[in-house]
XYZ file of C-alpha atoms in Angstrom:
519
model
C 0.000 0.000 0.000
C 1.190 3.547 -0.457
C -1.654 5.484 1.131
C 0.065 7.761 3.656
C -2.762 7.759 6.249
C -2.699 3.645 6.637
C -1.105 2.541 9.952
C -0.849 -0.874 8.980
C 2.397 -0.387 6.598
C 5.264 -1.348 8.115
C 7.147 -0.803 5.001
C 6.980 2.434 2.926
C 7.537 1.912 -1.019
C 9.918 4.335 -2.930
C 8.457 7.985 -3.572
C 5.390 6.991 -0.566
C 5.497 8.973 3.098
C 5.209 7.160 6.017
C 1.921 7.740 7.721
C 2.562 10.634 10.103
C 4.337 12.803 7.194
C 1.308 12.464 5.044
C -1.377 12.850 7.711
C 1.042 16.207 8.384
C 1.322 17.223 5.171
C -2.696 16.753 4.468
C -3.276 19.206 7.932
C -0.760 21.503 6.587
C -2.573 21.759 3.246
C -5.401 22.382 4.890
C -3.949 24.634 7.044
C -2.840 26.438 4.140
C -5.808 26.488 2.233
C -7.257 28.142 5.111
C -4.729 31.186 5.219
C -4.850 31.397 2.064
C -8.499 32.285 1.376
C -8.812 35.468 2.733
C -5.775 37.003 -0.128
C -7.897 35.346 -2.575
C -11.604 35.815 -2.240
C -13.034 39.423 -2.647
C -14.298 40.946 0.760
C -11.938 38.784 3.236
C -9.102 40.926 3.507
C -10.409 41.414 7.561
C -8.461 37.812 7.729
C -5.022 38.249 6.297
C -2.736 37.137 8.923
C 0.168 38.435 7.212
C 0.960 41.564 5.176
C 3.861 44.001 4.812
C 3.718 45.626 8.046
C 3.922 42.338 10.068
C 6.847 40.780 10.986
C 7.761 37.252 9.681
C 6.064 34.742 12.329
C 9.640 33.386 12.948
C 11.045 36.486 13.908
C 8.331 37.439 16.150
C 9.553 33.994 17.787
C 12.948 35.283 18.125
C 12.365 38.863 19.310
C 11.635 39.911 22.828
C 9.070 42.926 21.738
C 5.471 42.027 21.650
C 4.301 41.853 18.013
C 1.903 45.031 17.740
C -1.313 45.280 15.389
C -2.809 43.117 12.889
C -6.426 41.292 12.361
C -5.790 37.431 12.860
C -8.379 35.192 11.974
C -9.778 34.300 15.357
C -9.663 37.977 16.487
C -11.612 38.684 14.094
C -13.949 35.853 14.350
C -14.776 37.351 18.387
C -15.428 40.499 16.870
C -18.691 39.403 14.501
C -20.416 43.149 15.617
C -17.420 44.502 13.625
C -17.507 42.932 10.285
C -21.324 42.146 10.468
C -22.688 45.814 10.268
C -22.208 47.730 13.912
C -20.988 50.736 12.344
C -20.936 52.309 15.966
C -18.236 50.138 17.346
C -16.479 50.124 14.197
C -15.967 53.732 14.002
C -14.819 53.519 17.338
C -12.487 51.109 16.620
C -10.871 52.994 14.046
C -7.677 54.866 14.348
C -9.164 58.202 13.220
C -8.059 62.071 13.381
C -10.012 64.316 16.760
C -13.622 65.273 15.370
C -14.008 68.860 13.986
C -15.522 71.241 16.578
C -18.782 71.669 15.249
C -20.522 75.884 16.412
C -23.697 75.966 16.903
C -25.558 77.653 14.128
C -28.697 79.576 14.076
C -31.138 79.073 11.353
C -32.053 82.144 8.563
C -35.398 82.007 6.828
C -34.391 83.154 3.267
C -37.496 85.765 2.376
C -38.901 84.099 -0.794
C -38.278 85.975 -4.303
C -41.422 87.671 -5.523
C -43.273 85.213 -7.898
C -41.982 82.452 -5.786
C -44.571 80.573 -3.864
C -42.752 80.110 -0.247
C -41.401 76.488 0.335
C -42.005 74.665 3.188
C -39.534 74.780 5.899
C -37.274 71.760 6.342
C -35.586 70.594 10.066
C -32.343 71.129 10.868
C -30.018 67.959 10.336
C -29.981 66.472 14.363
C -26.574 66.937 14.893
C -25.644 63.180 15.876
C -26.206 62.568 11.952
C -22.154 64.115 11.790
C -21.140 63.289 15.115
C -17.395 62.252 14.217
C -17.130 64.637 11.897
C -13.202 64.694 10.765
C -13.016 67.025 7.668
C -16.043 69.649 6.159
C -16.769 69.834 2.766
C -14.890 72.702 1.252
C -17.898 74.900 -0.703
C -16.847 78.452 -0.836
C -18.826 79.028 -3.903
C -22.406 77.054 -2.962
C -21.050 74.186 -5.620
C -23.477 71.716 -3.420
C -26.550 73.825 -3.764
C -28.028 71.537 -6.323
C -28.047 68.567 -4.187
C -29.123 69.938 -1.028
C -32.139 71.274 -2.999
C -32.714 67.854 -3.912
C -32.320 66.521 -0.744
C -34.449 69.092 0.841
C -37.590 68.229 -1.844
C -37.039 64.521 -0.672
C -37.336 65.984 3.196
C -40.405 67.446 2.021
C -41.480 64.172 0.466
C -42.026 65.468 -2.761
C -42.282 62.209 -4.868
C -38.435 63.145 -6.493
C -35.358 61.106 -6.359
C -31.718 62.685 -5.179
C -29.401 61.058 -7.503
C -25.791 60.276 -7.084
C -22.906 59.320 -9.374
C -19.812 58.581 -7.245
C -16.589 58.151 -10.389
C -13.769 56.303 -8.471
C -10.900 53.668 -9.377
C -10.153 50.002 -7.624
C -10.303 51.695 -4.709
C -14.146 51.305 -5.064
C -13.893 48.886 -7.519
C -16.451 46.186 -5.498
C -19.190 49.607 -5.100
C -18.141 49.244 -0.875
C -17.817 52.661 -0.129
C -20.803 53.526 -2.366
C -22.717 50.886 -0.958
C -21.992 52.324 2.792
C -22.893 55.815 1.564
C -26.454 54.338 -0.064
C -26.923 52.055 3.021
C -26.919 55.520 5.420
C -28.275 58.527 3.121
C -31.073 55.650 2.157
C -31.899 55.127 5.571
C -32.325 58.755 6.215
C -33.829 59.863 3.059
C -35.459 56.524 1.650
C -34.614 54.200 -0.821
C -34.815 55.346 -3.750
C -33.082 52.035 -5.454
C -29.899 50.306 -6.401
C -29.094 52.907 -9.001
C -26.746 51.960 -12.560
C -25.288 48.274 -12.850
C -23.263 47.991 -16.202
C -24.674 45.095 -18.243
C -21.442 43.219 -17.704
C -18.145 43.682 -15.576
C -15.479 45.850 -17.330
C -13.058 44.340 -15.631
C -12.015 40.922 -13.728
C -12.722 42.267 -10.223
C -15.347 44.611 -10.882
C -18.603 44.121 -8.175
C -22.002 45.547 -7.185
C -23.519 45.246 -3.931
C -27.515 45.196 -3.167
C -28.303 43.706 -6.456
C -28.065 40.048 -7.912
C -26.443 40.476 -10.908
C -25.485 38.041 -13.612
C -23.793 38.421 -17.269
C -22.481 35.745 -19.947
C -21.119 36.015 -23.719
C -20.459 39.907 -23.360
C -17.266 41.275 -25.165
C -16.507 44.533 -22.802
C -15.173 47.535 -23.840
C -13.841 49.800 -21.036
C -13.197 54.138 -21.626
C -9.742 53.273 -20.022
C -8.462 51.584 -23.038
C -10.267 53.990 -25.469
C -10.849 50.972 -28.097
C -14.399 50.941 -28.253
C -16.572 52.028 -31.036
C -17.206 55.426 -31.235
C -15.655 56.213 -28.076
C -19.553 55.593 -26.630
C -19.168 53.687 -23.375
C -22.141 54.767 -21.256
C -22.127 56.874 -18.257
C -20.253 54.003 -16.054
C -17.811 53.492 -19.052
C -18.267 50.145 -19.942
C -19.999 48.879 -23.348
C -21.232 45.711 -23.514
C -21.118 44.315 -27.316
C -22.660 40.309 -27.536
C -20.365 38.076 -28.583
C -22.975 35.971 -30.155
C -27.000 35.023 -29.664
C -26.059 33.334 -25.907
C -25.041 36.762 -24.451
C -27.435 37.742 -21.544
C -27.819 39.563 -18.731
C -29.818 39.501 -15.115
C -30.716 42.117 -12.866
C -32.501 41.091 -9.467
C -33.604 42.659 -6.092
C -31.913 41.083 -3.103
C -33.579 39.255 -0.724
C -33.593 41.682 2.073
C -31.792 45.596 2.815
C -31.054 48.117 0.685
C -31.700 47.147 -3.020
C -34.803 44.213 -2.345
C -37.461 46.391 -4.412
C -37.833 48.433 -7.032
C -40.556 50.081 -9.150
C -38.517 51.054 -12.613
C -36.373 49.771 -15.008
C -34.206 51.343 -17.141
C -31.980 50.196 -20.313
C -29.519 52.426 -21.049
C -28.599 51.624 -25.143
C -26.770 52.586 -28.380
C -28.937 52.062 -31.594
C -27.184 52.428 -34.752
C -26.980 51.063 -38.246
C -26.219 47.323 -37.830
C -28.274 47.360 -34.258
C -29.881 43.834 -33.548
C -32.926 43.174 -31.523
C -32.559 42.402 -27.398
C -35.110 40.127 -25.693
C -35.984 41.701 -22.149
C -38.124 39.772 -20.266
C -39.007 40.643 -16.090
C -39.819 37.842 -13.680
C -41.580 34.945 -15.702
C -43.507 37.392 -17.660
C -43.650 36.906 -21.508
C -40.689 38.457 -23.742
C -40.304 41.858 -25.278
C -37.938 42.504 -28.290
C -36.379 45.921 -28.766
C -34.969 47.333 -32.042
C -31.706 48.914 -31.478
C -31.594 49.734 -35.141
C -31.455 53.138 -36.450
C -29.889 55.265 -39.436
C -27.389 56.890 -37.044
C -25.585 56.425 -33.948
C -28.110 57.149 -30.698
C -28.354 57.255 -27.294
C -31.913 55.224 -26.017
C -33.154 54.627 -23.094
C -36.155 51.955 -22.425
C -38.058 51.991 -19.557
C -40.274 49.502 -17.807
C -42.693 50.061 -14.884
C -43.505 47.359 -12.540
C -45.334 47.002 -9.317
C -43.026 48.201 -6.240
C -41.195 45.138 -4.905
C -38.658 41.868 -5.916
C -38.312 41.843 -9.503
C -36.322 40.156 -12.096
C -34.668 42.007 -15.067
C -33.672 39.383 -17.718
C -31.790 40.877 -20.824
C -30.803 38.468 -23.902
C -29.193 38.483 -27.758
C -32.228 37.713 -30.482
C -30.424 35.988 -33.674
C -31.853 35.055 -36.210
C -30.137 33.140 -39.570
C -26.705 33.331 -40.425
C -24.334 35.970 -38.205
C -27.135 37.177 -36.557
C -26.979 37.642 -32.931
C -23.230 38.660 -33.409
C -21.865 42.108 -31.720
C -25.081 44.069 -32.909
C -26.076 44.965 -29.298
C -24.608 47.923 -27.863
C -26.004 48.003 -24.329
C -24.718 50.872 -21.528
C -26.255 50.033 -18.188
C -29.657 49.285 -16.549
C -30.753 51.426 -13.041
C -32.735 49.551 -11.056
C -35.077 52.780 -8.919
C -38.414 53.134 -6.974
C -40.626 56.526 -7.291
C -39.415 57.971 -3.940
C -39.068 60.050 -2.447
C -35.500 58.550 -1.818
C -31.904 58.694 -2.795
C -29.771 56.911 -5.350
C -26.342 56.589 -5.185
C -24.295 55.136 -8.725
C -20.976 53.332 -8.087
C -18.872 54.349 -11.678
C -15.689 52.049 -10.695
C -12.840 53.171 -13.615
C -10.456 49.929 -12.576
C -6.865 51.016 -13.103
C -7.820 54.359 -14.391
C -5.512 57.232 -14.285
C -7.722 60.730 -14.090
C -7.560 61.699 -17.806
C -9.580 58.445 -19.121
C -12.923 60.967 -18.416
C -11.403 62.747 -21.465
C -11.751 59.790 -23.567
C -15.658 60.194 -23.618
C -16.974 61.165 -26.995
C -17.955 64.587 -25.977
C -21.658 64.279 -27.374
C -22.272 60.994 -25.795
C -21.055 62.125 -22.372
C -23.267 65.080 -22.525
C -26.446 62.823 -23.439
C -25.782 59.906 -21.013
C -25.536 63.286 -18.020
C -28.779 64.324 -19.737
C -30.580 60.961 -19.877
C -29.330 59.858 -16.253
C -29.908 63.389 -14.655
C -27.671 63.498 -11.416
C -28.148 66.252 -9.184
C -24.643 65.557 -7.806
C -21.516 64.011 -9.678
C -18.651 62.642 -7.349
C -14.954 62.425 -8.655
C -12.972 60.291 -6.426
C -9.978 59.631 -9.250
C -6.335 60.110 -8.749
C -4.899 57.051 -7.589
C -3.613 55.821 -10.051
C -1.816 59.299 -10.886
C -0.696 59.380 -7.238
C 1.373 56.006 -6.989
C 2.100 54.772 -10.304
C 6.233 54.483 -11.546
C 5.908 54.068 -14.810
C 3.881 57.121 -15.614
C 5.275 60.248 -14.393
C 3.247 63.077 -12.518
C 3.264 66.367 -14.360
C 1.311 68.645 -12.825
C 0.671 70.928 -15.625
C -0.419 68.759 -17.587
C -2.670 66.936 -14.979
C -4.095 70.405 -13.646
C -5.264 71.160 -17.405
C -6.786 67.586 -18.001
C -8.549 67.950 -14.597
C -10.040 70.867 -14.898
C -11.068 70.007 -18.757
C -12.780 67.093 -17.261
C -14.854 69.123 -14.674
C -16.099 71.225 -17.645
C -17.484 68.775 -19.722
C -19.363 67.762 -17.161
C -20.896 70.860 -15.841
C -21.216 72.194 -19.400
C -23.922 68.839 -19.991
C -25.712 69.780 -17.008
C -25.096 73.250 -15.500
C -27.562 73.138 -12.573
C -25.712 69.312 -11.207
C -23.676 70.003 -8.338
C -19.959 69.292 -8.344
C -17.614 66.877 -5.681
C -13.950 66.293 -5.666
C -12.614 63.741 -3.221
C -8.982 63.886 -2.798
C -7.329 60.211 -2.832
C -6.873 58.423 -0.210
C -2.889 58.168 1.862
C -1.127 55.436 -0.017
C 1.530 53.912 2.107
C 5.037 52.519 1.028
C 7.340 50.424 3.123
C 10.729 52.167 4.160
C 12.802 50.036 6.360
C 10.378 48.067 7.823
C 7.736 51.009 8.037
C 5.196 52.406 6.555
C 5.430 56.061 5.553
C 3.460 58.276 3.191
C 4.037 58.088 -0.231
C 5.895 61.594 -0.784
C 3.464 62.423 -3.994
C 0.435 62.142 -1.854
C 0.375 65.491 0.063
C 0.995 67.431 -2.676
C -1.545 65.529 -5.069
C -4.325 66.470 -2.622
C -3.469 70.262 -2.644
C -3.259 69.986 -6.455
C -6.868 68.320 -6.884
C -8.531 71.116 -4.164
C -7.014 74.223 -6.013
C -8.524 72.551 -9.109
C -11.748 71.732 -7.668
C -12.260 75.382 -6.485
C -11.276 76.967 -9.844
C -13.714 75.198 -11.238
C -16.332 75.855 -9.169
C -17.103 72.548 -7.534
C -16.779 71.502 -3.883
C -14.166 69.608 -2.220
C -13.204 66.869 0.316
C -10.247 66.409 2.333
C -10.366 62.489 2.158
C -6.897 62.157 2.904
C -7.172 64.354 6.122
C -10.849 63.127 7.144
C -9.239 59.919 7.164
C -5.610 61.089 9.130
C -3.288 62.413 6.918
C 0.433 61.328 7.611
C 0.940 58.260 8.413
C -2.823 56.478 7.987
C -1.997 53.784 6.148
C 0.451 52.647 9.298
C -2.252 52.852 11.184
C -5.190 51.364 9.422
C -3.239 48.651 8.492
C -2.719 48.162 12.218
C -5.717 48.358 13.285
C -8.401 45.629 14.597
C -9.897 44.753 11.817
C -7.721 45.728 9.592
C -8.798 48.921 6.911
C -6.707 48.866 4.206
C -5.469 46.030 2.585
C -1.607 44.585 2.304
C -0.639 46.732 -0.473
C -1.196 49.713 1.284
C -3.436 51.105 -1.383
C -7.041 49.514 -1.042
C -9.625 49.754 1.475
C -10.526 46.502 2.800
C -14.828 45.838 3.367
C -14.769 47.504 6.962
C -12.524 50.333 5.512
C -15.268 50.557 2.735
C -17.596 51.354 5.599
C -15.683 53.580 7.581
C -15.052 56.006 4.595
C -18.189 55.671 3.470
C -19.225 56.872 7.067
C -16.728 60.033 6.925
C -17.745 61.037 3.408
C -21.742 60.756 5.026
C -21.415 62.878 7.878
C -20.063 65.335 5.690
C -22.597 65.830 3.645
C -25.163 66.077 6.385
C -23.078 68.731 7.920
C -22.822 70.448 4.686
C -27.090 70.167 4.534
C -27.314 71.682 7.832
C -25.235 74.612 7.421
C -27.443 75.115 3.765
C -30.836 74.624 5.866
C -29.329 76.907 8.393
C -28.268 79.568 5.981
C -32.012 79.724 4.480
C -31.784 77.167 2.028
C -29.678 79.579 -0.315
């Protein structure tokens, strides 16, 4: 016999393992399997035992100072309030800056303009909705004025939606933050619905949360690489072409929380020339083919009503005969929303994009996806990518002039949308051991506010709300752990704890505009 795990043999054949090596080296895999796991499924990242802060297990061994920091595995498994939603204890937890000192304001009714009829008055924001508070939003010039008008219609429960495009790298690559920041502002506001899902993932680790979400047979084009037709990627940048008749597509409400019902439907499409037909079908209900034909290039949109609750989007390739059912789909997104009042917040994950991919928009087509989607607020958490890479040098000129091009085009489509830059987040580097800043960060965040405030659009200090110097050190240290091993990512709880900074924010920044009159 050669089975390792037999402790009959007496005698162990040539290239066999006695039977306590193999019953060892079976626990070991195992064992490694289980560390393993957590570096290689998405949303685990709590669990790393081991990452470039730690010290080598052997070493720790050896030395005579107490290892400090890190999330192992059955640390975090006694902490379930922590990774299972307690966002209380998990702010707490976190390593973060002292809380702004928050004045007392008094509240100005704004005399309404003749012709006007007078609004209703809203409540002020109860101040434990930004208790925490680490960083204001910077709005010298009322950039935000937009969306707290929004907001304040929803407050009045005016049957309106407050929508929300967030623009953001890998950093929200799995929609966490966004989801954290829908989660909270739905909660306070209502749910106003899921919001955009691209029809399929523009890239490998690309996510959604609070939606099912299913694709197969898609060819994806993504802005980043600019090689799609027409430069026409939809307002999350990612075109979905079939590959043949099998390509499909399913949207569904999630069992319970923040995305289980909706009301509308909405296809976001290219027609054009050699456009095909797509079979949409919801819940078991009988099919219903769209022409995406047309003589020219255009933007559609199809929408379909359905009674408020769980629902099931299903979105297929029709071919018929001979090359039919081949790449003649062109299909952008589909929102998932209720009638409100509420709040929708759009995760627009650019994987791996550096800033200037927004230029890479056909101008037209940006303009009419801003149009057809109609955000009263547009989010641009970019820079990342610009801020770390070493193969792809930082000129500032240069990025100052693409920025600020970029901020245009989209107030120019929709002059009455408010305007957010988030600076990036720290990104850490290893220096003997340590972790230290990244020396390009600091100045990359004064960069992106002087070019958020020339253009008119408001600004957050992410890198400050979250610590400034040195953050990465910590979050990395902390219990659970908030950024992942490359010093670059937020892990899930990090997710929520930004999410939580960039909320309190804007409730702040709502009180101080209900406080000022609503001006």
């Amino acid at each position: 016999m050669t089975s390792g795990v037999s402790t009959h043999v007496k005698d162990t054949p040539e290239g066999a393992h006695p039977a306590g090596v193999g019953r060892a080296m079976l626990i070991a895999g195992f064992a490694a399997c289980f560390v393993w796991i957590p570096y290689a499924i998405d949303g685990l990242e709590d669990f790393q035992v081991v990452g470039p802060n730690d010290a080598i297990p052997l070493t720790d061994l050896l030395s005579a100072t107490p290892r400090q920091g890190g999330a192992s595995l059955a640390g975090a498994l006694r902490r379930p309030s922590l990774l299972e939603g307690d966002d209380e204890a998990l702010m707490e937890a976190a390593p973060l800056p002292e809380a702004v000192r928050v004045e007392p304001r008094r509240t100005r009714r704004r005399p309404p303009t003749e012709g006007e009829p007078p609004a209703t008055p809203i409540a002020r924001i109860d101040p434990e909705e930004f208790e925490g508070l680490t960083r204001e939003i910077e709005d010298p010039r009322g950039a935000m004025r937009g969306f707290y008008r929004r907001l304040a219609a929803v407050e009045r429960d005016e049957p309106v939606l407050a929508r929300m495009g967030v623009y953001g790298t890998s950093t929200n690559g799995a929609d966490r933050m966004t989801s954290q920041l829908r989660r909270l502002l739905q909660r306070r506001f209502g749910d106003g619905g899921k919001g955009w899902v691209p029809v399929a993932a523009g890239w490998r680790y690309q996510r959604h949360q609070d939606v099912e979400w299913r694709y197969d047979h898609w060819r994806t084009y993504v802005v980043n690489r600019a090689n799609g037709p027409l430069d026409r990627y939809g307002w999350g940048g990612v075109l979905a072409v079939n590959r043949h008749r099998g390509a499909e597509s399913e949207f569904a409400t999630t069992a319970s929380g923040p995305g289980s019902r909706v009301s509308r439907f909405r296809i976001f499409h290219q027609a054009f020339p050699e456009g095909g037909r797509l079979s949409v079908r919801v819940d078991d209900g009988p099919p219903r083919i769209i022409d995406t034909s047309a003589s020219e290039p255009t933007d559609r949109v199809e929408e379909i009503e359905v009674p408020d609750g769980a629902h099931t989007l299903q979105l297929s390739a029709v071919g018929e005969g001979e090359g039919q059912g081949q790449e003649d789909l062109r299909l952008y997104g589909v929102t998932m929303e209720r009638d409100g009042p509420g709040v929708v917040v759009d995760g627009l994950a650019l994987i791996g994009a550096f800033t200037r991919v927004l230029r890479l928009f056909d101008r037209e087509h940006l303009s009419t996806q801003v149009r057809q989607r109609d955000p009263n607020l547009v989010v641009f958490w970019m820079g990342a990518n610009d801020a770390v890479s070493e193969r792809v040098p930082f000129v500032e000129d240069q990025y100052r002039r693409h920025y600020r091009g970029i901020l245009r085009r989209y107030q120019d489509a929709n002059p009455g949308m408010s305007c957010l830059v988030m600076s990036i987040l720290d990104k850490g580097e290893r220096d003997g051991g340590r972790i230290r800043t990244r020396a390009r960060v600091p100045r990359m965040v004064q960069v992106q506010r002087e070019i958020a405030l020339a253009e008119g659009c408001a600004f957050f200090d992410t890198y400050e709300a979250m610590g400034g110097e040195g953050t990465m050190r910590r979050w990395y240290s902390n219990s659970p752990r908030l950024v992942t091993a490359d010093l670059g990512h937020l892990t899930a709880s990090g997710s929520r704890v930004m999410g939580t900074l960039v909320y309190r924010a804007l409730m702040k920044g709502f009180d101080d505009w209900i406080a000022d009159g609503e001006r």
